[in-house]
Amino acid sequence: TAQWLSEDGRTLALASVSGPWLFVREWDVPGCRVRRATMLRAPQPLEPLLTARLAGSQLWLCTEKGDLLVLDLTGGEVVHFWNLRALLPEAETQELASVLLIPAARVAWLASSTEDGVDRLFVVDVDRRRVSRELPHRRFVFPVAGERETRVVVEKPTETSVVVYHPRGSAIQQLATPSAVAEAAVAPQGELLALVGDPLPEQDVA
């Protein structure tokens, strides 16, 4: 089951799958009631579910195999249903490690790895169904919560630093960090970026 809160904090959405069946419930937080429940049967199994996002009336979800479903919940129209992994170069050798869906920018970030341990990072233009960028970083990707426009923080593979990106993959700035980054968040006004590092072994964290 995937669950997430809308940007205005008024809708809590829950999505679950069972074989080809998708169940979505939209919970009205202020009114403490179910606003809408949707059930859909896909032409193939949707499990295991990897991630999901609700943006307005559209539900975006992706399975561990890379199947992307974009569904308009108002009319039940399927906007997209195809495989993200199939777009990657040498797709048969790529395994998805994580997927970040950014509906507002109409993109998906795909972190993949090969059997040889090579990590790659791609930005996919969903509407054009093509890879728009490949970034030279390893697969640790963090969506930045609290921003009006989603930012993506990516760790540099060869040094202790991170790069902050626009959702479509253009770099904003690089920041040095004292340790590996576990989470990232930004103040609502967008003036302060907080990076949470992994503590050293046996280190007390206040």
JSON list of C-alpha atoms in Angstrom, two decimals:
[
{"chain": "A", "resi": 1, "resn": "THR", "atom": "CA", "xyz": [0.00, 0.00, 0.00]},
{"chain": "A", "resi": 2, "resn": "ALA", "atom": "CA", "xyz": [1.24, 3.49, -0.90]},
{"chain": "A", "resi": 3, "resn": "GLN", "atom": "CA", "xyz": [0.01, 6.54, 0.99]},
{"chain": "A", "resi": 4, "resn": "TRP", "atom": "CA", "xyz": [0.71, 10.24, 0.59]},
{"chain": "A", "resi": 5, "resn": "LEU", "atom": "CA", "xyz": [-0.63, 13.66, 1.53]},
{"chain": "A", "resi": 6, "resn": "SER", "atom": "CA", "xyz": [-1.57, 16.29, -1.04]},
{"chain": "A", "resi": 7, "resn": "GLU", "atom": "CA", "xyz": [0.47, 19.51, -1.14]},
{"chain": "A", "resi": 8, "resn": "ASP", "atom": "CA", "xyz": [-2.31, 21.51, 0.53]},
{"chain": "A", "resi": 9, "resn": "GLY", "atom": "CA", "xyz": [-2.61, 18.91, 3.28]},
{"chain": "A", "resi": 10, "resn": "ARG", "atom": "CA", "xyz": [-6.34, 18.43, 2.72]},
{"chain": "A", "resi": 11, "resn": "THR", "atom": "CA", "xyz": [-6.34, 15.02, 1.01]},
{"chain": "A", "resi": 12, "resn": "LEU", "atom": "CA", "xyz": [-4.80, 11.76, 2.18]},
{"chain": "A", "resi": 13, "resn": "ALA", "atom": "CA", "xyz": [-4.67, 9.18, -0.60]},
{"chain": "A", "resi": 14, "resn": "LEU", "atom": "CA", "xyz": [-4.12, 5.45, -0.24]},
{"chain": "A", "resi": 15, "resn": "ALA", "atom": "CA", "xyz": [-3.43, 3.11, -3.15]},
{"chain": "A", "resi": 16, "resn": "SER", "atom": "CA", "xyz": [-3.20, -0.67, -2.94]},
{"chain": "A", "resi": 17, "resn": "VAL", "atom": "CA", "xyz": [-3.02, -3.43, -5.54]},
{"chain": "A", "resi": 18, "resn": "SER", "atom": "CA", "xyz": [-3.99, -7.08, -5.71]},
{"chain": "A", "resi": 19, "resn": "GLY", "atom": "CA", "xyz": [-2.94, -8.74, -8.95]},
{"chain": "A", "resi": 20, "resn": "PRO", "atom": "CA", "xyz": [-4.37, -6.58, -11.75]},
{"chain": "A", "resi": 21, "resn": "TRP", "atom": "CA", "xyz": [-6.76, -4.75, -9.41]},
{"chain": "A", "resi": 22, "resn": "LEU", "atom": "CA", "xyz": [-6.04, -1.21, -8.19]},
{"chain": "A", "resi": 23, "resn": "PHE", "atom": "CA", "xyz": [-7.89, 0.32, -5.24]},
{"chain": "A", "resi": 24, "resn": "VAL", "atom": "CA", "xyz": [-7.61, 4.05, -4.47]},
{"chain": "A", "resi": 25, "resn": "ARG", "atom": "CA", "xyz": [-9.22, 5.88, -1.56]},
{"chain": "A", "resi": 26, "resn": "GLU", "atom": "CA", "xyz": [-9.09, 9.66, -1.18]},
{"chain": "A", "resi": 27, "resn": "TRP", "atom": "CA", "xyz": [-9.64, 10.79, 2.39]},
{"chain": "A", "resi": 28, "resn": "ASP", "atom": "CA", "xyz": [-10.88, 14.31, 3.14]},
{"chain": "A", "resi": 29, "resn": "VAL", "atom": "CA", "xyz": [-8.66, 15.27, 6.09]},
{"chain": "A", "resi": 30, "resn": "PRO", "atom": "CA", "xyz": [-10.64, 18.30, 7.42]},
{"chain": "A", "resi": 31, "resn": "GLY", "atom": "CA", "xyz": [-13.97, 16.50, 6.97]},
{"chain": "A", "resi": 32, "resn": "CYS", "atom": "CA", "xyz": [-12.71, 13.10, 8.23]},
{"chain": "A", "resi": 33, "resn": "ARG", "atom": "CA", "xyz": [-14.49, 11.20, 5.46]},
{"chain": "A", "resi": 34, "resn": "VAL", "atom": "CA", "xyz": [-13.77, 9.26, 2.29]},
{"chain": "A", "resi": 35, "resn": "ARG", "atom": "CA", "xyz": [-14.24, 11.69, -0.60]},
{"chain": "A", "resi": 36, "resn": "ARG", "atom": "CA", "xyz": [-13.83, 9.17, -3.42]},
{"chain": "A", "resi": 37, "resn": "ALA", "atom": "CA", "xyz": [-13.05, 5.47, -3.88]},
{"chain": "A", "resi": 38, "resn": "THR", "atom": "CA", "xyz": [-11.86, 4.09, -7.21]},
{"chain": "A", "resi": 39, "resn": "MET", "atom": "CA", "xyz": [-11.38, 0.51, -8.40]},
{"chain": "A", "resi": 40, "resn": "LEU", "atom": "CA", "xyz": [-9.66, -0.35, -11.68]},
{"chain": "A", "resi": 41, "resn": "ARG", "atom": "CA", "xyz": [-8.68, -3.59, -13.38]},
{"chain": "A", "resi": 42, "resn": "ALA", "atom": "CA", "xyz": [-5.46, -3.30, -15.40]},
{"chain": "A", "resi": 43, "resn": "PRO", "atom": "CA", "xyz": [-4.64, -5.66, -18.29]},
{"chain": "A", "resi": 44, "resn": "GLN", "atom": "CA", "xyz": [-1.73, -7.10, -16.27]},
{"chain": "A", "resi": 45, "resn": "PRO", "atom": "CA", "xyz": [-0.72, -7.40, -12.59]},
{"chain": "A", "resi": 46, "resn": "LEU", "atom": "CA", "xyz": [0.36, -4.14, -10.91]},
{"chain": "A", "resi": 47, "resn": "GLU", "atom": "CA", "xyz": [2.20, -5.70, -7.99]},
{"chain": "A", "resi": 48, "resn": "PRO", "atom": "CA", "xyz": [4.54, -5.28, -6.34]},
{"chain": "A", "resi": 49, "resn": "LEU", "atom": "CA", "xyz": [3.76, -1.55, -6.17]},
{"chain": "A", "resi": 50, "resn": "LEU", "atom": "CA", "xyz": [6.88, 0.59, -5.88]},
{"chain": "A", "resi": 51, "resn": "THR", "atom": "CA", "xyz": [5.61, 4.15, -5.56]},
{"chain": "A", "resi": 52, "resn": "ALA", "atom": "CA", "xyz": [2.57, 6.35, -6.19]},
{"chain": "A", "resi": 53, "resn": "ARG", "atom": "CA", "xyz": [1.71, 10.05, -6.27]},
{"chain": "A", "resi": 54, "resn": "LEU", "atom": "CA", "xyz": [-1.59, 11.96, -6.49]},
{"chain": "A", "resi": 55, "resn": "ALA", "atom": "CA", "xyz": [-1.54, 15.27, -8.39]},
{"chain": "A", "resi": 56, "resn": "GLY", "atom": "CA", "xyz": [-4.91, 16.97, -8.75]},
{"chain": "A", "resi": 57, "resn": "SER", "atom": "CA", "xyz": [-7.22, 14.43, -10.34]},
{"chain": "A", "resi": 58, "resn": "GLN", "atom": "CA", "xyz": [-4.38, 12.28, -11.70]},
{"chain": "A", "resi": 59, "resn": "LEU", "atom": "CA", "xyz": [-2.92, 9.26, -9.95]},
{"chain": "A", "resi": 60, "resn": "TRP", "atom": "CA", "xyz": [0.63, 8.26, -10.94]},
{"chain": "A", "resi": 61, "resn": "LEU", "atom": "CA", "xyz": [1.98, 4.88, -9.85]},
{"chain": "A", "resi": 62, "resn": "CYS", "atom": "CA", "xyz": [4.89, 2.64, -10.78]},
{"chain": "A", "resi": 63, "resn": "THR", "atom": "CA", "xyz": [5.54, -1.04, -10.09]},
{"chain": "A", "resi": 64, "resn": "GLU", "atom": "CA", "xyz": [8.87, -2.64, -9.24]},
{"chain": "A", "resi": 65, "resn": "LYS", "atom": "CA", "xyz": [9.06, -3.90, -12.84]},
{"chain": "A", "resi": 66, "resn": "GLY", "atom": "CA", "xyz": [8.78, -0.31, -14.12]},
{"chain": "A", "resi": 67, "resn": "ASP", "atom": "CA", "xyz": [5.17, -0.35, -15.31]},
{"chain": "A", "resi": 68, "resn": "LEU", "atom": "CA", "xyz": [3.87, 3.24, -15.17]},
{"chain": "A", "resi": 69, "resn": "LEU", "atom": "CA", "xyz": [0.15, 3.95, -14.83]},
{"chain": "A", "resi": 70, "resn": "VAL", "atom": "CA", "xyz": [-1.26, 7.49, -14.99]},
{"chain": "A", "resi": 71, "resn": "LEU", "atom": "CA", "xyz": [-4.98, 7.50, -14.28]},
{"chain": "A", "resi": 72, "resn": "ASP", "atom": "CA", "xyz": [-7.49, 10.36, -14.33]},
{"chain": "A", "resi": 73, "resn": "LEU", "atom": "CA", "xyz": [-9.65, 9.60, -11.31]},
{"chain": "A", "resi": 74, "resn": "THR", "atom": "CA", "xyz": [-12.43, 11.99, -12.35]},
{"chain": "A", "resi": 75, "resn": "GLY", "atom": "CA", "xyz": [-13.46, 10.09, -15.46]},
{"chain": "A", "resi": 76, "resn": "GLY", "atom": "CA", "xyz": [-11.50, 6.88, -15.00]},
{"chain": "A", "resi": 77, "resn": "GLU", "atom": "CA", "xyz": [-9.43, 7.56, -18.14]},
{"chain": "A", "resi": 78, "resn": "VAL", "atom": "CA", "xyz": [-6.05, 5.83, -18.48]},
{"chain": "A", "resi": 79, "resn": "VAL", "atom": "CA", "xyz": [-3.64, 8.58, -19.61]},
{"chain": "A", "resi": 80, "resn": "HIS", "atom": "CA", "xyz": [-0.48, 6.42, -19.70]},
{"chain": "A", "resi": 81, "resn": "PHE", "atom": "CA", "xyz": [0.21, 2.73, -19.22]},
{"chain": "A", "resi": 82, "resn": "TRP", "atom": "CA", "xyz": [3.63, 1.55, -20.39]},
{"chain": "A", "resi": 83, "resn": "ASN", "atom": "CA", "xyz": [6.99, 0.40, -19.05]},
{"chain": "A", "resi": 84, "resn": "LEU", "atom": "CA", "xyz": [9.57, 2.98, -17.95]},
{"chain": "A", "resi": 85, "resn": "ARG", "atom": "CA", "xyz": [12.48, 0.54, -17.79]},
{"chain": "A", "resi": 86, "resn": "ALA", "atom": "CA", "xyz": [12.05, -0.35, -21.46]},
{"chain": "A", "resi": 87, "resn": "LEU", "atom": "CA", "xyz": [13.22, 3.19, -22.38]},
{"chain": "A", "resi": 88, "resn": "LEU", "atom": "CA", "xyz": [16.62, 2.77, -20.74]},
{"chain": "A", "resi": 89, "resn": "PRO", "atom": "CA", "xyz": [19.70, 2.02, -22.82]},
{"chain": "A", "resi": 90, "resn": "GLU", "atom": "CA", "xyz": [20.58, -1.68, -22.57]},
{"chain": "A", "resi": 91, "resn": "ALA", "atom": "CA", "xyz": [17.28, -2.11, -20.73]},
{"chain": "A", "resi": 92, "resn": "GLU", "atom": "CA", "xyz": [17.65, -5.87, -20.39]},
{"chain": "A", "resi": 93, "resn": "THR", "atom": "CA", "xyz": [20.68, -5.36, -18.10]},
{"chain": "A", "resi": 94, "resn": "GLN", "atom": "CA", "xyz": [19.09, -2.63, -15.95]},
{"chain": "A", "resi": 95, "resn": "GLU", "atom": "CA", "xyz": [17.27, -3.28, -12.66]},
{"chain": "A", "resi": 96, "resn": "LEU", "atom": "CA", "xyz": [15.27, -0.46, -11.09]},
{"chain": "A", "resi": 97, "resn": "ALA", "atom": "CA", "xyz": [16.57, 0.51, -7.65]},
{"chain": "A", "resi": 98, "resn": "SER", "atom": "CA", "xyz": [14.13, 3.38, -7.10]},
{"chain": "A", "resi": 99, "resn": "VAL", "atom": "CA", "xyz": [11.68, 5.60, -8.98]},
{"chain": "A", "resi": 100, "resn": "LEU", "atom": "CA", "xyz": [10.74, 9.19, -8.16]},
{"chain": "A", "resi": 101, "resn": "LEU", "atom": "CA", "xyz": [7.54, 10.42, -9.82]},
{"chain": "A", "resi": 102, "resn": "ILE", "atom": "CA", "xyz": [7.12, 14.20, -10.24]},
{"chain": "A", "resi": 103, "resn": "PRO", "atom": "CA", "xyz": [3.69, 14.75, -11.87]},
{"chain": "A", "resi": 104, "resn": "ALA", "atom": "CA", "xyz": [3.92, 18.56, -11.81]},
{"chain": "A", "resi": 105, "resn": "ALA", "atom": "CA", "xyz": [6.94, 18.41, -14.13]},
{"chain": "A", "resi": 106, "resn": "ARG", "atom": "CA", "xyz": [5.62, 15.39, -16.07]},
{"chain": "A", "resi": 107, "resn": "VAL", "atom": "CA", "xyz": [8.82, 13.44, -15.39]},
{"chain": "A", "resi": 108, "resn": "ALA", "atom": "CA", "xyz": [10.05, 10.32, -13.62]},
{"chain": "A", "resi": 109, "resn": "TRP", "atom": "CA", "xyz": [13.52, 9.87, -12.13]},
{"chain": "A", "resi": 110, "resn": "LEU", "atom": "CA", "xyz": [14.84, 6.32, -12.49]},
{"chain": "A", "resi": 111, "resn": "ALA", "atom": "CA", "xyz": [17.79, 4.99, -10.50]},
{"chain": "A", "resi": 112, "resn": "SER", "atom": "CA", "xyz": [19.04, 1.70, -11.92]},
{"chain": "A", "resi": 113, "resn": "SER", "atom": "CA", "xyz": [21.89, -0.74, -11.39]},
{"chain": "A", "resi": 114, "resn": "THR", "atom": "CA", "xyz": [23.39, -3.60, -13.38]},
{"chain": "A", "resi": 115, "resn": "GLU", "atom": "CA", "xyz": [24.64, -7.03, -12.31]},
{"chain": "A", "resi": 116, "resn": "ASP", "atom": "CA", "xyz": [28.16, -5.61, -12.54]},
{"chain": "A", "resi": 117, "resn": "GLY", "atom": "CA", "xyz": [27.30, -3.00, -9.89]},
{"chain": "A", "resi": 118, "resn": "VAL", "atom": "CA", "xyz": [27.13, 0.00, -12.25]},
{"chain": "A", "resi": 119, "resn": "ASP", "atom": "CA", "xyz": [24.65, 2.61, -10.98]},
{"chain": "A", "resi": 120, "resn": "ARG", "atom": "CA", "xyz": [22.93, 4.96, -13.42]},
{"chain": "A", "resi": 121, "resn": "LEU", "atom": "CA", "xyz": [20.42, 7.79, -13.04]},
{"chain": "A", "resi": 122, "resn": "PHE", "atom": "CA", "xyz": [17.92, 8.88, -15.70]},
{"chain": "A", "resi": 123, "resn": "VAL", "atom": "CA", "xyz": [15.22, 11.54, -16.08]},
{"chain": "A", "resi": 124, "resn": "VAL", "atom": "CA", "xyz": [12.31, 10.39, -18.26]},
{"chain": "A", "resi": 125, "resn": "ASP", "atom": "CA", "xyz": [9.89, 12.75, -20.04]},
{"chain": "A", "resi": 126, "resn": "VAL", "atom": "CA", "xyz": [6.64, 10.87, -19.48]},
{"chain": "A", "resi": 127, "resn": "ASP", "atom": "CA", "xyz": [4.50, 12.56, -22.14]},
{"chain": "A", "resi": 128, "resn": "ARG", "atom": "CA", "xyz": [7.18, 12.18, -24.86]},
{"chain": "A", "resi": 129, "resn": "ARG", "atom": "CA", "xyz": [8.13, 8.69, -23.65]},
{"chain": "A", "resi": 130, "resn": "ARG", "atom": "CA", "xyz": [11.86, 9.26, -23.86]},
{"chain": "A", "resi": 131, "resn": "VAL", "atom": "CA", "xyz": [14.93, 9.63, -21.65]},
{"chain": "A", "resi": 132, "resn": "SER", "atom": "CA", "xyz": [15.62, 13.37, -21.52]},
{"chain": "A", "resi": 133, "resn": "ARG", "atom": "CA", "xyz": [18.75, 13.22, -19.34]},
{"chain": "A", "resi": 134, "resn": "GLU", "atom": "CA", "xyz": [21.26, 10.79, -17.89]},
{"chain": "A", "resi": 135, "resn": "LEU", "atom": "CA", "xyz": [23.06, 12.17, -14.84]},
{"chain": "A", "resi": 136, "resn": "PRO", "atom": "CA", "xyz": [26.56, 11.13, -13.72]},
{"chain": "A", "resi": 137, "resn": "HIS", "atom": "CA", "xyz": [25.65, 10.15, -10.19]},
{"chain": "A", "resi": 138, "resn": "ARG", "atom": "CA", "xyz": [24.95, 7.08, -8.13]},
{"chain": "A", "resi": 139, "resn": "ARG", "atom": "CA", "xyz": [21.43, 6.10, -7.22]},
{"chain": "A", "resi": 140, "resn": "PHE", "atom": "CA", "xyz": [20.80, 7.96, -3.96]},
{"chain": "A", "resi": 141, "resn": "VAL", "atom": "CA", "xyz": [18.02, 10.38, -4.85]},
{"chain": "A", "resi": 142, "resn": "PHE", "atom": "CA", "xyz": [15.97, 12.43, -2.38]},
{"chain": "A", "resi": 143, "resn": "PRO", "atom": "CA", "xyz": [12.86, 14.44, -3.28]},
{"chain": "A", "resi": 144, "resn": "VAL", "atom": "CA", "xyz": [12.88, 17.64, -1.24]},
{"chain": "A", "resi": 145, "resn": "ALA", "atom": "CA", "xyz": [9.74, 17.96, 0.87]},
{"chain": "A", "resi": 146, "resn": "GLY", "atom": "CA", "xyz": [8.23, 21.38, 1.55]},
{"chain": "A", "resi": 147, "resn": "GLU", "atom": "CA", "xyz": [9.21, 23.09, -1.70]},
{"chain": "A", "resi": 148, "resn": "ARG", "atom": "CA", "xyz": [6.64, 24.84, -3.88]},
{"chain": "A", "resi": 149, "resn": "GLU", "atom": "CA", "xyz": [8.48, 23.26, -6.83]},
{"chain": "A", "resi": 150, "resn": "THR", "atom": "CA", "xyz": [9.98, 19.84, -6.22]},
{"chain": "A", "resi": 151, "resn": "ARG", "atom": "CA", "xyz": [13.76, 19.76, -5.91]},
{"chain": "A", "resi": 152, "resn": "VAL", "atom": "CA", "xyz": [15.85, 16.62, -6.16]},
{"chain": "A", "resi": 153, "resn": "VAL", "atom": "CA", "xyz": [19.02, 16.08, -4.11]},
{"chain": "A", "resi": 154, "resn": "VAL", "atom": "CA", "xyz": [21.59, 13.61, -5.47]},
{"chain": "A", "resi": 155, "resn": "GLU", "atom": "CA", "xyz": [24.80, 12.47, -3.81]},
{"chain": "A", "resi": 156, "resn": "LYS", "atom": "CA", "xyz": [28.03, 12.80, -5.82]},
{"chain": "A", "resi": 157, "resn": "PRO", "atom": "CA", "xyz": [29.68, 9.42, -6.38]},
{"chain": "A", "resi": 158, "resn": "THR", "atom": "CA", "xyz": [33.31, 10.39, -5.73]},
{"chain": "A", "resi": 159, "resn": "GLU", "atom": "CA", "xyz": [33.15, 13.09, -3.07]},
{"chain": "A", "resi": 160, "resn": "THR", "atom": "CA", "xyz": [31.24, 14.13, 0.04]},
{"chain": "A", "resi": 161, "resn": "SER", "atom": "CA", "xyz": [28.77, 16.51, -1.55]},
{"chain": "A", "resi": 162, "resn": "VAL", "atom": "CA", "xyz": [25.32, 16.70, -3.07]},
{"chain": "A", "resi": 163, "resn": "VAL", "atom": "CA", "xyz": [23.86, 18.39, -6.13]},
{"chain": "A", "resi": 164, "resn": "VAL", "atom": "CA", "xyz": [20.42, 20.04, -6.03]},
{"chain": "A", "resi": 165, "resn": "TYR", "atom": "CA", "xyz": [18.43, 19.73, -9.27]},
{"chain": "A", "resi": 166, "resn": "HIS", "atom": "CA", "xyz": [15.32, 21.16, -10.85]},
{"chain": "A", "resi": 167, "resn": "PRO", "atom": "CA", "xyz": [12.72, 18.41, -11.45]},
{"chain": "A", "resi": 168, "resn": "ARG", "atom": "CA", "xyz": [13.56, 18.15, -15.16]},
{"chain": "A", "resi": 169, "resn": "GLY", "atom": "CA", "xyz": [17.23, 17.53, -14.42]},
{"chain": "A", "resi": 170, "resn": "SER", "atom": "CA", "xyz": [19.05, 20.86, -14.69]},
{"chain": "A", "resi": 171, "resn": "ALA", "atom": "CA", "xyz": [21.49, 21.50, -11.84]},
{"chain": "A", "resi": 172, "resn": "ILE", "atom": "CA", "xyz": [20.89, 24.36, -9.37]},
{"chain": "A", "resi": 173, "resn": "GLN", "atom": "CA", "xyz": [23.90, 24.12, -7.04]},
{"chain": "A", "resi": 174, "resn": "GLN", "atom": "CA", "xyz": [26.43, 21.78, -5.45]},
{"chain": "A", "resi": 175, "resn": "LEU", "atom": "CA", "xyz": [26.82, 21.63, -1.68]},
{"chain": "A", "resi": 176, "resn": "ALA", "atom": "CA", "xyz": [29.63, 20.10, 0.41]},
{"chain": "A", "resi": 177, "resn": "THR", "atom": "CA", "xyz": [28.43, 17.79, 3.21]},
{"chain": "A", "resi": 178, "resn": "PRO", "atom": "CA", "xyz": [30.33, 16.39, 6.24]},
{"chain": "A", "resi": 179, "resn": "SER", "atom": "CA", "xyz": [28.86, 12.91, 5.82]},
{"chain": "A", "resi": 180, "resn": "ALA", "atom": "CA", "xyz": [26.55, 10.78, 3.71]},
{"chain": "A", "resi": 181, "resn": "VAL", "atom": "CA", "xyz": [23.03, 12.19, 3.35]},
{"chain": "A", "resi": 182, "resn": "ALA", "atom": "CA", "xyz": [20.02, 10.21, 4.64]},
{"chain": "A", "resi": 183, "resn": "GLU", "atom": "CA", "xyz": [17.20, 12.73, 4.06]},
{"chain": "A", "resi": 184, "resn": "ALA", "atom": "CA", "xyz": [16.64, 16.22, 2.68]},
{"chain": "A", "resi": 185, "resn": "ALA", "atom": "CA", "xyz": [13.99, 18.88, 3.32]},
{"chain": "A", "resi": 186, "resn": "VAL", "atom": "CA", "xyz": [13.49, 22.58, 2.70]},
{"chain": "A", "resi": 187, "resn": "ALA", "atom": "CA", "xyz": [11.72, 25.35, 4.60]},
{"chain": "A", "resi": 188, "resn": "PRO", "atom": "CA", "xyz": [8.29, 26.29, 3.15]},
{"chain": "A", "resi": 189, "resn": "GLN", "atom": "CA", "xyz": [9.68, 29.69, 2.09]},
{"chain": "A", "resi": 190, "resn": "GLY", "atom": "CA", "xyz": [12.42, 27.90, 0.14]},
{"chain": "A", "resi": 191, "resn": "GLU", "atom": "CA", "xyz": [15.23, 29.79, 1.92]},
{"chain": "A", "resi": 192, "resn": "LEU", "atom": "CA", "xyz": [16.80, 26.95, 3.95]},
{"chain": "A", "resi": 193, "resn": "LEU", "atom": "CA", "xyz": [17.78, 23.44, 2.85]},
{"chain": "A", "resi": 194, "resn": "ALA", "atom": "CA", "xyz": [18.27, 20.84, 5.60]},
{"chain": "A", "resi": 195, "resn": "LEU", "atom": "CA", "xyz": [20.35, 17.72, 4.94]},
{"chain": "A", "resi": 196, "resn": "VAL", "atom": "CA", "xyz": [20.24, 14.90, 7.50]},
{"chain": "A", "resi": 197, "resn": "GLY", "atom": "CA", "xyz": [23.39, 12.79, 7.59]},
{"chain": "A", "resi": 198, "resn": "ASP", "atom": "CA", "xyz": [23.93, 9.15, 8.54]},
{"chain": "A", "resi": 199, "resn": "PRO", "atom": "CA", "xyz": [25.59, 8.99, 11.99]},
{"chain": "A", "resi": 200, "resn": "LEU", "atom": "CA", "xyz": [28.89, 7.19, 12.38]},
{"chain": "A", "resi": 201, "resn": "PRO", "atom": "CA", "xyz": [28.79, 3.73, 14.05]},
{"chain": "A", "resi": 202, "resn": "GLU", "atom": "CA", "xyz": [28.23, 3.92, 17.82]},
{"chain": "A", "resi": 203, "resn": "GLN", "atom": "CA", "xyz": [27.77, 7.68, 17.60]},
{"chain": "A", "resi": 204, "resn": "ASP", "atom": "CA", "xyz": [25.10, 9.23, 19.82]},
{"chain": "A", "resi": 205, "resn": "VAL", "atom": "CA", "xyz": [22.74, 11.55, 17.99]},
{"chain": "A", "resi": 206, "resn": "ALA", "atom": "CA", "xyz": [21.04, 14.20, 20.11]}
]
